[in-house]
Coordinates of C-alpha atoms and ligand atoms in Angstrom, one line a residue:
M1 CA -12.3 5.5 -38.3
N2 CA -12.2 2.8 -41.4
F3 CA -12.0 -1.0 -40.4
E4 CA -10.6 -3.0 -43.7
L5 CA -9.8 -6.8 -43.3
T6 CA -7.5 -8.7 -46.1
I7 CA -6.2 -11.7 -46.7
S8 CA -2.8 -10.4 -48.3
P9 CA 0.6 -10.9 -46.7
I10 CA 1.4 -7.6 -44.2
N11 CA 3.8 -6.9 -46.6
E12 CA 1.8 -6.6 -49.4
I13 CA -0.4 -3.9 -48.2
D14 CA -0.1 -0.2 -48.9
S15 CA 0.0 1.7 -45.4
S16 CA 2.3 3.8 -44.2
L17 CA 2.5 1.9 -40.9
E18 CA 2.8 -1.1 -39.1
L19 CA 1.7 -2.2 -35.5
I20 CA 3.8 -4.9 -34.5
L21 CA 2.6 -6.6 -31.0
I22 CA 5.6 -8.4 -29.1
V23 CA 4.1 -10.2 -26.2
K24 CA 7.6 -10.0 -23.6
K25 CA 8.9 -12.8 -23.6
N26 CA 9.3 -13.3 -27.5
L27 CA 11.2 -9.9 -27.1
K28 CA 14.9 -11.9 -27.9
H29 CA 13.3 -14.0 -30.6
D30 CA 14.6 -14.2 -34.3
F31 CA 11.6 -12.8 -36.2
V32 CA 11.7 -9.4 -33.9
Q33 CA 13.4 -7.0 -36.2
N34 CA 15.0 -3.6 -35.2
K35 CA 16.2 -5.0 -32.1
K36 CA 19.1 -3.2 -31.6
L37 CA 16.7 0.7 -32.6
L38 CA 14.1 -1.3 -29.4
K39 CA 17.0 -1.7 -27.2
K40 CA 18.4 1.6 -28.1
A41 CA 14.7 2.9 -27.2
G42 CA 14.2 1.3 -24.5
F43 CA 11.6 -1.2 -25.5
K44 CA 10.9 -4.2 -23.1
A45 CA 7.7 -5.4 -24.4
G46 CA 6.4 -4.5 -21.0
Q47 CA 2.3 -5.0 -21.0
D48 CA 0.9 -1.5 -23.0
E49 CA 4.9 -0.4 -23.3
T50 CA 5.1 1.4 -26.8
C51 CA 8.0 2.6 -29.3
L52 CA 7.1 4.4 -32.4
L53 CA 10.1 4.2 -35.1
V54 CA 9.6 6.6 -37.3
E55 CA 12.0 6.0 -40.1
K56 CA 11.1 2.3 -39.8
N57 CA 7.2 3.3 -40.0
K58 CA 6.6 0.9 -37.1
L59 CA 5.1 1.1 -33.7
Y60 CA 5.9 -1.4 -31.5
V61 CA 3.7 -2.5 -28.7
G62 CA 4.3 -4.7 -25.8
L63 CA 2.0 -7.2 -24.2
E64 CA 2.0 -9.5 -21.0
S65 CA 0.5 -12.4 -23.1
I66 CA -2.2 -12.7 -25.8
N67 CA -5.8 -12.8 -23.9
D68 CA -8.6 -9.9 -25.3
E69 CA -7.4 -7.7 -21.7
N70 CA -4.0 -6.9 -22.9
L71 CA -4.9 -6.5 -26.6
R72 CA -7.6 -4.1 -25.5
T73 CA -5.1 -2.3 -23.5
A74 CA -2.6 -2.5 -26.1
M75 CA -4.4 -1.5 -28.8
A76 CA -6.1 1.8 -26.7
K77 CA -2.1 2.8 -26.4
A78 CA -1.1 2.1 -29.6
I79 CA -3.6 4.3 -30.9
Q80 CA -3.1 7.0 -27.9
A81 CA 0.8 6.7 -29.0
L82 CA -0.1 8.2 -32.8
N83 CA -1.6 11.2 -31.5
N84 CA -0.2 14.7 -33.3
T85 CA 1.5 12.0 -36.2
Q86 CA 0.8 12.2 -39.0
F87 CA 0.0 8.8 -40.3
K88 CA -3.0 8.5 -41.6
S89 CA -3.2 4.7 -42.0
L90 CA -1.9 1.6 -40.2
K91 CA -1.5 -1.6 -40.6
V92 CA -1.8 -4.8 -38.6
A93 CA -2.2 -8.4 -38.7
T94 CA -4.1 -10.4 -36.2
Y95 CA -2.7 -11.5 -32.7
M96 CA -5.0 -15.0 -31.6
E97 CA -4.9 -17.7 -28.4
S98 CA -6.0 -20.9 -29.7
E99 CA -9.0 -21.4 -31.1
K100 CA -10.6 -17.2 -29.7
T101 CA -10.1 -15.6 -32.9
Y102 CA -13.1 -13.8 -33.4
H103 CA -13.0 -12.4 -29.7
N104 CA -9.6 -11.0 -29.4
I105 CA -10.0 -9.5 -33.4
R106 CA -13.2 -7.8 -31.4
A107 CA -11.2 -7.0 -28.5
M108 CA -8.2 -5.0 -30.4
V109 CA -11.2 -3.0 -32.6
E110 CA -12.5 -2.0 -29.2
G111 CA -9.7 -0.9 -27.7
M112 CA -8.8 1.1 -30.7
L113 CA -12.0 3.1 -30.5
L114 CA -11.8 3.2 -27.0
G115 CA -8.3 4.2 -26.8
Q116 CA -8.3 6.6 -29.5
Y117 CA -11.9 9.1 -27.8
T118 CA -11.3 12.1 -26.7
F119 CA -14.0 14.6 -25.2
D120 CA -12.8 18.7 -26.2
R121 CA -17.1 20.1 -27.0
Y122 CA -15.4 22.8 -24.7
K123 CA -12.1 22.8 -26.1
S124 CA -11.3 26.3 -28.1
K125 CA -8.4 24.0 -29.9
K126 CA -9.8 20.7 -31.1
S127 CA -7.5 17.1 -30.7
Q128 CA -7.1 15.8 -34.4
Q129 CA -6.5 12.4 -35.0
K130 CA -4.8 12.2 -38.7
L131 CA -5.1 8.3 -38.5
K132 CA -8.7 7.3 -40.2
E133 CA -7.9 3.8 -41.5
I134 CA -7.1 0.4 -39.7
V135 CA -6.0 -2.5 -42.2
F136 CA -6.2 -6.1 -40.7
S137 CA -4.5 -9.1 -42.2
L138 CA -5.8 -12.1 -41.6
E139 CA -2.4 -14.0 -43.3
E140 CA 0.6 -13.1 -41.4
Y141 CA 1.8 -14.0 -37.9
S142 CA -1.1 -16.0 -36.8
A143 CA -1.0 -19.9 -36.4
F144 CA -4.4 -20.4 -36.6
E145 CA -7.0 -20.9 -39.2
V146 CA -8.8 -17.6 -39.2
D147 CA -12.4 -17.5 -40.9
M148 CA -13.0 -14.4 -42.8
E149 CA -16.6 -13.8 -42.0
E150 CA -15.9 -14.5 -38.5
A151 CA -13.5 -11.9 -38.3
A152 CA -15.5 -9.6 -40.1
S153 CA -18.5 -9.8 -38.1
A154 CA -15.8 -9.2 -34.9
I155 CA -14.6 -6.1 -36.1
E156 CA -18.4 -5.0 -37.0
M157 CA -19.5 -5.7 -33.1
G158 CA -16.3 -4.2 -32.1
Q159 CA -16.8 -1.4 -33.8
I160 CA -20.5 -0.6 -32.9
T161 CA -19.6 -1.6 -28.9
A162 CA -16.7 0.8 -29.0
D163 CA -19.5 3.4 -30.9
A164 CA -22.2 3.1 -28.2
T165 CA -19.3 3.1 -25.5
N166 CA -17.9 6.5 -26.6
F167 CA -21.1 7.8 -27.4
T168 CA -22.5 7.2 -23.6
R169 CA -19.2 9.1 -22.5
D170 CA -20.0 12.0 -24.5
I171 CA -23.9 12.5 -22.8
V172 CA -22.0 12.4 -19.1
N173 CA -19.1 14.4 -20.1
T174 CA -21.3 17.1 -21.2
T175 CA -22.1 19.6 -18.6
P176 CA -25.4 20.1 -16.8
E177 CA -26.1 23.2 -18.5
D178 CA -26.0 21.7 -21.4
C179 CA -27.3 18.1 -21.0
Y180 CA -31.2 18.5 -18.7
P181 CA -33.4 15.9 -19.0
K182 CA -35.1 17.4 -22.1
T183 CA -31.5 17.4 -23.3
L184 CA -31.7 13.5 -23.0
A185 CA -35.6 13.0 -24.2
D186 CA -34.2 14.7 -27.1
I187 CA -30.9 12.2 -27.8
A188 CA -33.6 9.2 -26.8
E189 CA -36.0 10.5 -29.4
G190 CA -32.8 10.8 -32.3
L191 CA -32.1 7.4 -32.2
A192 CA -35.7 6.6 -32.4
D193 CA -35.4 8.7 -36.3
E194 CA -32.7 7.0 -36.9
S195 CA -33.6 3.0 -36.4
E196 CA -36.3 1.1 -35.9
L197 CA -36.5 1.9 -32.3
N198 CA -39.8 3.8 -30.7
C199 CA -40.0 6.2 -28.3
N200 CA -42.0 7.2 -25.5
I201 CA -40.9 10.2 -23.8
L202 CA -43.0 11.5 -20.6
K203 CA -43.5 14.4 -19.4
V204 CA -45.3 16.5 -16.2
K205 CA -48.7 16.1 -17.3
E206 CA -48.4 12.3 -18.2
L207 CA -45.9 11.9 -15.1
R208 CA -48.9 12.7 -12.9
E209 CA -51.4 10.4 -14.2
E210 CA -49.1 7.4 -14.1
K211 CA -48.5 8.8 -9.9
M212 CA -44.8 9.0 -10.0
E213 CA -45.0 11.5 -7.4
T214 CA -41.6 10.8 -5.5
L215 CA -39.8 11.2 -8.5
L216 CA -41.9 14.6 -9.1
A217 CA -40.6 15.6 -5.4
V218 CA -37.3 15.3 -6.1
A219 CA -37.7 17.0 -9.7
R220 CA -39.6 20.0 -8.3
A221 CA -37.0 23.1 -7.2
S222 CA -35.0 22.5 -10.9
R223 CA -36.2 25.1 -13.6
H224 CA -35.5 22.0 -15.9
K225 CA -38.4 19.9 -15.9
P226 CA -38.3 16.1 -15.8
R227 CA -39.2 13.3 -18.4
V228 CA -39.1 9.8 -18.0
I229 CA -37.8 7.9 -21.7
H230 CA -38.9 4.7 -23.4
L231 CA -37.4 3.5 -26.0
S232 CA -38.2 -0.6 -27.0
H233 CA -36.1 -2.3 -29.7
K234 CA -39.1 -5.1 -30.8
P235 CA -38.4 -7.2 -33.4
K236 CA -40.8 -10.1 -34.7
D237 CA -40.8 -13.3 -32.2
A238 CA -38.8 -12.0 -30.1
K239 CA -37.4 -15.3 -27.5
V240 CA -37.1 -13.6 -25.0
V241 CA -37.9 -9.7 -23.3
V242 CA -35.5 -7.1 -21.1
S243 CA -36.0 -4.2 -19.5
L244 CA -33.3 -1.3 -18.6
I245 CA -33.9 1.1 -16.2
G246 CA -31.4 3.8 -15.8
K247 CA -31.1 6.4 -13.0
G248 CA -30.2 9.9 -15.2
L249 CA -29.9 12.6 -12.6
T250 CA -28.7 15.8 -15.0
Y251 CA -27.1 16.9 -11.6
D252 CA -27.5 16.7 -8.4
T253 CA -26.5 18.7 -5.7
G254 CA -27.9 16.6 -2.8
G255 CA -30.9 18.7 -2.4
L256 CA -31.5 20.7 0.6
S257 CA -28.9 18.4 2.4
L258 CA -26.7 19.8 0.4
K259 CA -23.2 18.0 -0.9
P260 CA -20.2 19.7 0.5
S261 CA -18.5 21.6 -2.7
T262 CA -16.3 19.2 -2.9
S263 CA -18.0 16.7 -3.4
M264 CA -20.4 18.4 -6.3
V265 CA -17.8 18.5 -8.5
S266 CA -18.0 16.3 -11.1
M267 CA -22.2 15.3 -10.0
K268 CA -22.8 15.4 -13.6
L269 CA -21.8 12.4 -13.4
D270 CA -25.3 11.1 -11.8
K271 CA -26.8 10.8 -15.2
S272 CA -24.4 7.9 -16.4
G273 CA -27.5 5.3 -15.7
G274 CA -29.7 6.5 -18.2
A275 CA -26.4 7.4 -20.7
A276 CA -25.6 3.6 -20.2
V277 CA -29.3 3.1 -20.8
L278 CA -29.7 5.6 -24.3
G279 CA -26.2 3.9 -25.2
I280 CA -27.0 0.3 -25.3
M281 CA -30.3 0.8 -27.0
K282 CA -28.4 2.4 -30.3
A283 CA -26.1 -0.5 -30.3
I284 CA -29.3 -3.3 -29.8
A285 CA -30.7 -0.6 -32.7
E286 CA -27.8 -1.5 -35.0
M287 CA -27.0 -5.5 -34.0
N288 CA -30.3 -5.7 -34.6
L289 CA -31.1 -8.7 -31.8
P290 CA -33.9 -11.0 -31.9
I291 CA -35.1 -9.6 -28.8
E292 CA -37.4 -7.4 -27.6
V293 CA -35.3 -4.6 -25.2
H294 CA -36.7 -1.4 -23.3
G295 CA -35.0 0.9 -21.9
F296 CA -36.4 3.7 -19.5
V297 CA -34.3 6.7 -18.2
G298 CA -36.0 8.7 -15.3
A299 CA -34.4 12.3 -15.8
V300 CA -34.3 14.5 -13.1
E301 CA -32.4 17.6 -12.3
N302 CA -31.7 17.3 -7.5
M303 CA -31.9 21.6 -7.1
I304 CA -32.0 23.5 -3.6
G305 CA -34.7 25.4 -3.6
G306 CA -37.7 27.4 -2.4
D307 CA -40.1 24.4 -3.5
A308 CA -37.8 21.7 -3.2
Y309 CA -38.3 18.6 -0.9
K310 CA -37.4 18.7 2.0
P311 CA -36.4 16.0 4.8
D312 CA -39.1 14.9 6.5
D313 CA -41.4 14.6 3.1
V314 CA -43.4 11.5 3.3
L315 CA -43.5 10.6 -0.6
V316 CA -46.1 8.2 -2.0
A317 CA -44.4 6.4 -4.7
K318 CA -46.2 4.7 -8.2
N319 CA -46.5 1.0 -6.0
G320 CA -48.7 2.5 -3.3
K321 CA -45.7 2.8 -0.6
T322 CA -44.5 5.6 1.4
I323 CA -41.5 6.9 1.8
E324 CA -39.9 8.6 4.6
V325 CA -37.5 11.5 3.2
R326 CA -34.5 11.4 5.4
N327 CA -32.2 12.8 3.3
T328 CA -32.6 14.1 -0.2
D329 CA -28.9 13.6 -1.5
A330 CA -30.4 9.9 -1.4
E331 CA -32.4 11.0 -4.6
G332 CA -31.6 8.0 -7.0
R333 CA -33.2 5.6 -5.2
L334 CA -36.9 7.7 -5.4
V335 CA -36.8 8.2 -9.0
L336 CA -35.7 4.5 -10.2
A337 CA -38.0 3.2 -7.4
D338 CA -41.0 4.8 -9.7
V339 CA -38.7 4.6 -13.0
L340 CA -38.7 0.5 -11.6
G341 CA -42.6 0.7 -11.1
Y342 CA -43.6 2.2 -14.6
A343 CA -41.5 0.1 -16.2
Q344 CA -43.2 -2.8 -14.6
Q345 CA -46.5 -1.9 -15.2
E346 CA -45.6 -1.3 -19.0
V347 CA -43.2 -4.4 -20.1
K348 CA -43.7 -8.1 -19.1
A349 CA -40.0 -8.7 -19.1
D350 CA -38.2 -12.0 -18.4
Y351 CA -35.0 -9.9 -16.7
M352 CA -34.8 -6.7 -15.8
F353 CA -31.6 -4.9 -14.8
D354 CA -30.9 -1.1 -13.4
F355 CA -28.0 1.1 -13.7
A356 CA -27.1 3.4 -11.5
T357 CA -24.6 5.4 -10.0
L358 CA -26.8 5.2 -6.8
T359 CA -23.8 5.6 -3.8
G360 CA -20.7 6.0 -2.9
A361 CA -20.8 3.7 -0.2
S362 CA -20.1 1.1 -3.2
V363 CA -17.3 3.3 -4.2
V364 CA -15.4 1.9 -1.0
A365 CA -16.3 -1.1 -1.4
V366 CA -15.3 -2.3 -4.2
G367 CA -13.3 0.1 -5.7
H368 CA -13.3 3.2 -8.6
Y369 CA -12.9 0.5 -11.7
T370 CA -15.8 -2.1 -10.8
S371 CA -19.5 -2.2 -10.4
S372 CA -21.4 -3.5 -7.7
I373 CA -24.3 -6.5 -8.4
M374 CA -27.2 -7.2 -6.3
G375 CA -30.2 -8.6 -6.2
N376 CA -32.3 -11.5 -5.2
G377 CA -32.3 -14.1 -7.9
K378 CA -28.9 -16.2 -9.0
K379 CA -29.6 -16.1 -12.6
P380 CA -29.1 -12.5 -13.4
K381 CA -26.5 -11.5 -11.4
K382 CA -24.4 -14.2 -12.8
L383 CA -25.4 -13.3 -16.3
V384 CA -23.9 -10.0 -15.6
I385 CA -20.9 -11.0 -13.7
D386 CA -19.7 -13.2 -16.5
A387 CA -20.8 -10.7 -19.3
A388 CA -19.1 -8.0 -17.7
K389 CA -15.8 -10.5 -17.9
A390 CA -15.9 -11.0 -21.2
S391 CA -16.7 -7.2 -22.2
G392 CA -13.4 -5.9 -20.3
E393 CA -15.6 -4.6 -17.8
L394 CA -15.2 -5.3 -13.3
A395 CA -18.1 -6.1 -11.5
S396 CA -18.6 -7.6 -7.9
I397 CA -21.9 -9.4 -6.3
L398 CA -22.7 -7.8 -3.1
D399 CA -25.0 -9.8 -1.1
F400 CA -28.6 -8.7 0.2
N401 CA -29.0 -9.4 3.9
K402 CA -32.2 -9.2 6.7
H403 CA -29.8 -7.5 9.0
L404 CA -29.0 -4.7 6.4
G405 CA -33.2 -4.5 4.9
K406 CA -34.2 -4.0 8.5
C407 CA -31.6 -0.8 9.3
L408 CA -34.4 1.2 6.8
K409 CA -37.4 1.0 9.1
S410 CA -39.5 4.0 9.3
N411 CA -40.9 5.2 12.3
I412 CA -43.5 7.0 10.5
A413 CA -43.7 5.9 7.2
D414 CA -43.3 2.2 5.4
I415 CA -39.7 2.8 5.2
S416 CA -36.9 5.4 5.5
N417 CA -34.5 6.9 2.0
I418 CA -32.1 6.1 4.3
S419 CA -30.1 3.7 6.4
N420 CA -30.1 4.1 10.2
T421 CA -26.6 2.8 10.7
P422 CA -23.3 4.4 8.4
Y423 CA -22.2 0.9 6.9
G424 CA -23.2 -1.1 4.0
G425 CA -24.8 1.9 1.7
A426 CA -24.5 0.5 -1.9
I427 CA -26.4 -2.9 0.0
T428 CA -28.9 -0.4 1.6
A429 CA -30.0 1.4 -1.2
G430 CA -29.8 -1.7 -3.6
M431 CA -32.7 -2.8 -1.3
F432 CA -34.4 0.0 -0.9
L433 CA -35.1 -0.3 -4.9
D434 CA -36.5 -4.0 -4.7
E435 CA -38.9 -2.5 -2.4
F436 CA -40.3 -1.6 -5.7
I437 CA -39.7 -5.0 -7.0
D438 CA -42.7 -6.7 -7.8
K439 CA -43.5 -10.2 -6.6
E440 CA -43.4 -12.0 -9.2
N441 CA -40.3 -9.9 -10.8
K442 CA -37.7 -10.4 -7.7
K443 CA -36.2 -13.4 -9.0
K444 CA -35.8 -11.8 -12.5
W445 CA -33.8 -8.1 -11.4
A446 CA -30.2 -7.3 -10.7
H447 CA -29.0 -4.1 -9.5
I448 CA -26.1 -2.7 -10.7
D449 CA -24.5 0.3 -9.2
I450 CA -21.7 2.2 -11.3
A451 CA -21.0 4.7 -9.1
G452 CA -17.3 3.6 -9.1
P453 CA -16.3 3.1 -12.7
A454 CA -18.8 6.0 -14.3
Y455 CA -16.7 8.7 -13.8
V456 CA -13.2 8.8 -12.9
E457 CA -10.7 11.5 -12.7
H458 CA -8.1 9.8 -14.2
A459 CA -7.5 7.4 -17.6
W460 CA -7.1 3.5 -16.3
G461 CA -6.8 0.8 -18.9
E462 CA -8.6 1.5 -22.3
N463 CA -10.6 4.3 -20.4
P464 CA -10.0 8.5 -20.6
I465 CA -10.6 10.8 -17.8
G466 CA -14.3 11.4 -17.2
G467 CA -17.2 9.3 -18.1
S468 CA -16.3 5.7 -19.0
G469 CA -19.4 4.6 -20.6
A470 CA -19.4 1.7 -18.1
G471 CA -22.3 -1.0 -18.1
V472 CA -22.8 -0.4 -22.1
R473 CA -20.2 -3.0 -23.0
M474 CA -21.4 -5.2 -19.5
M475 CA -25.0 -5.1 -20.7
L476 CA -24.2 -6.0 -25.2
R477 CA -22.6 -9.1 -24.6
L478 CA -25.3 -10.2 -21.7
L479 CA -27.9 -8.8 -24.6
E480 CA -25.8 -10.8 -27.4
K481 CA -25.8 -14.0 -24.9
L482 CA -29.3 -13.9 -24.8
A483 CA -29.9 -13.3 -28.1
S484 CA -27.7 -16.8 -29.2
N485 CA -28.6 -19.1 -26.8
Ligands
LIG1 N1 -25.2 10.1 -6.8 C1 -24.8 9.9 -5.2 C2 -24.1 8.6 -5.5 C3 -22.3 9.1 -5.5 C4 -21.8 9.5 -5.0 C5 -22.0 8.7 -6.7 C6 -20.0 9.5 -5.4 C7 -20.8 8.6 -7.6 C8 -19.8 9.5 -7.0 C9 -26.3 9.6 -5.1 O1 -27.1 10.1 -5.5 C10 -26.0 10.0 -3.4 O2 -25.6 10.7 -2.9 N2 -25.6 8.8 -2.6 C11 -25.4 9.0 -0.9 C12 -26.9 8.6 -0.2 C13 -26.6 9.3 1.5 C14 -27.2 9.9 1.3 C15 -27.3 7.6 2.1 C16 -23.9 9.0 -0.7 O3 -24.0 8.0 -1.2 O4 -23.3 9.6 0.0
LIG2 ZN1 -27.8 12.1 -3.9
LIG3 ZN1 -27.6 11.3 -7.3

């Protein structure tokens, strides 16, 4: 999609179709044209309601009120209303909420690109969007002065953010036959080839040398060998250093503690944390933020077989702690234990964030659309919550507590990989990871369980069926904020 920005009044723009947003309470207002036709079509200007008046070359979209969230979903629905139409170009005025020019325009751009997303890699008939151009007019409707430079930057940042989110969605939606650990490593190397990012890939030999034995145990039964990916963005004189760590389980069968068949369906989603880290690194390079960012991905497939790791095994993690395996389906935390250890060894970061589809319990706790945020330090958690809100993602804090922590005790090893109680599973998983965070980093780290929003089998807001790209938008906002401080 090509975006253009002009100060010409909307009527002077040569474009086949005009998009008009109507705030519900203004539907009867004098300035609304085509009232009779809209009434006939049953258009009530409810949030996300669309009405295409083809003969008038106008697409009407309803809004409850003007704010980022409403603009984002309204734009997503507007673009979807044009699926299968022949319109090539769309013109739209800017709609502003007091001084929030930048955020409102960015939300509109993100909504359009996120709403336009389709995944048709496996369809014989590919979807065909004719719409190729959006022209924003800064002249009309807006009661506020709009700065051209600010608007242009909002469009650019919105485009980078949405493209990275869609890039992550593509990875998540790809089948385990087409996306296995090496594929994730190839994608990372591809990103490094196209940008200034550096890329280092650890294969089995290096993983052994690095003593990442818990990760190797999880990977053992798969015909696809594991990889650990390290991408880095290192501008000169960076003020802040951030490490991002992603769970990249390209498939999770549960291992010998095999998942029931219905729960296994969709477990290609288990690479969503790793896919989010790749998407974020892509965007960071494009934005060229003046902060140092490292992306680590533990890319592994959890399978069954004669060589599979077993319940009752005791594994030694990179940091030397011993882990009693009581359930091979709690594999993400084992992989992350070692990747967290490796990330801390390689980079002395000011902040560390991990992304993982870690527990079904997170989905039970906060529902499908929300990520659970955990950790010991208030600051990183608050940064995530604030950034999520600004970005259009949902996030809630789940507090650690010492009573749940005790449920991870093992009789035979330093810690068990599952809790001895069935409740609070998102928190006990987070507290398990905490055991692999070095003392000096305890308050620098936050864990983001994206099991709820990463992959949903229905469309919601500006998100499609399947991979949503959870984590990408929130973390980009967070990194942008750190870069601007
Ligand atoms: N990948 C799953 C978690 C998951 C479940 C993500 C549903 C998205 C949707 C993870 O590896 C897992 O299987 N966790 C177990 C942990 C349990 C064995 C303690 C779970 O949540 O049931
Ligand atoms: Zn699992
Ligand atoms: Zn898993």
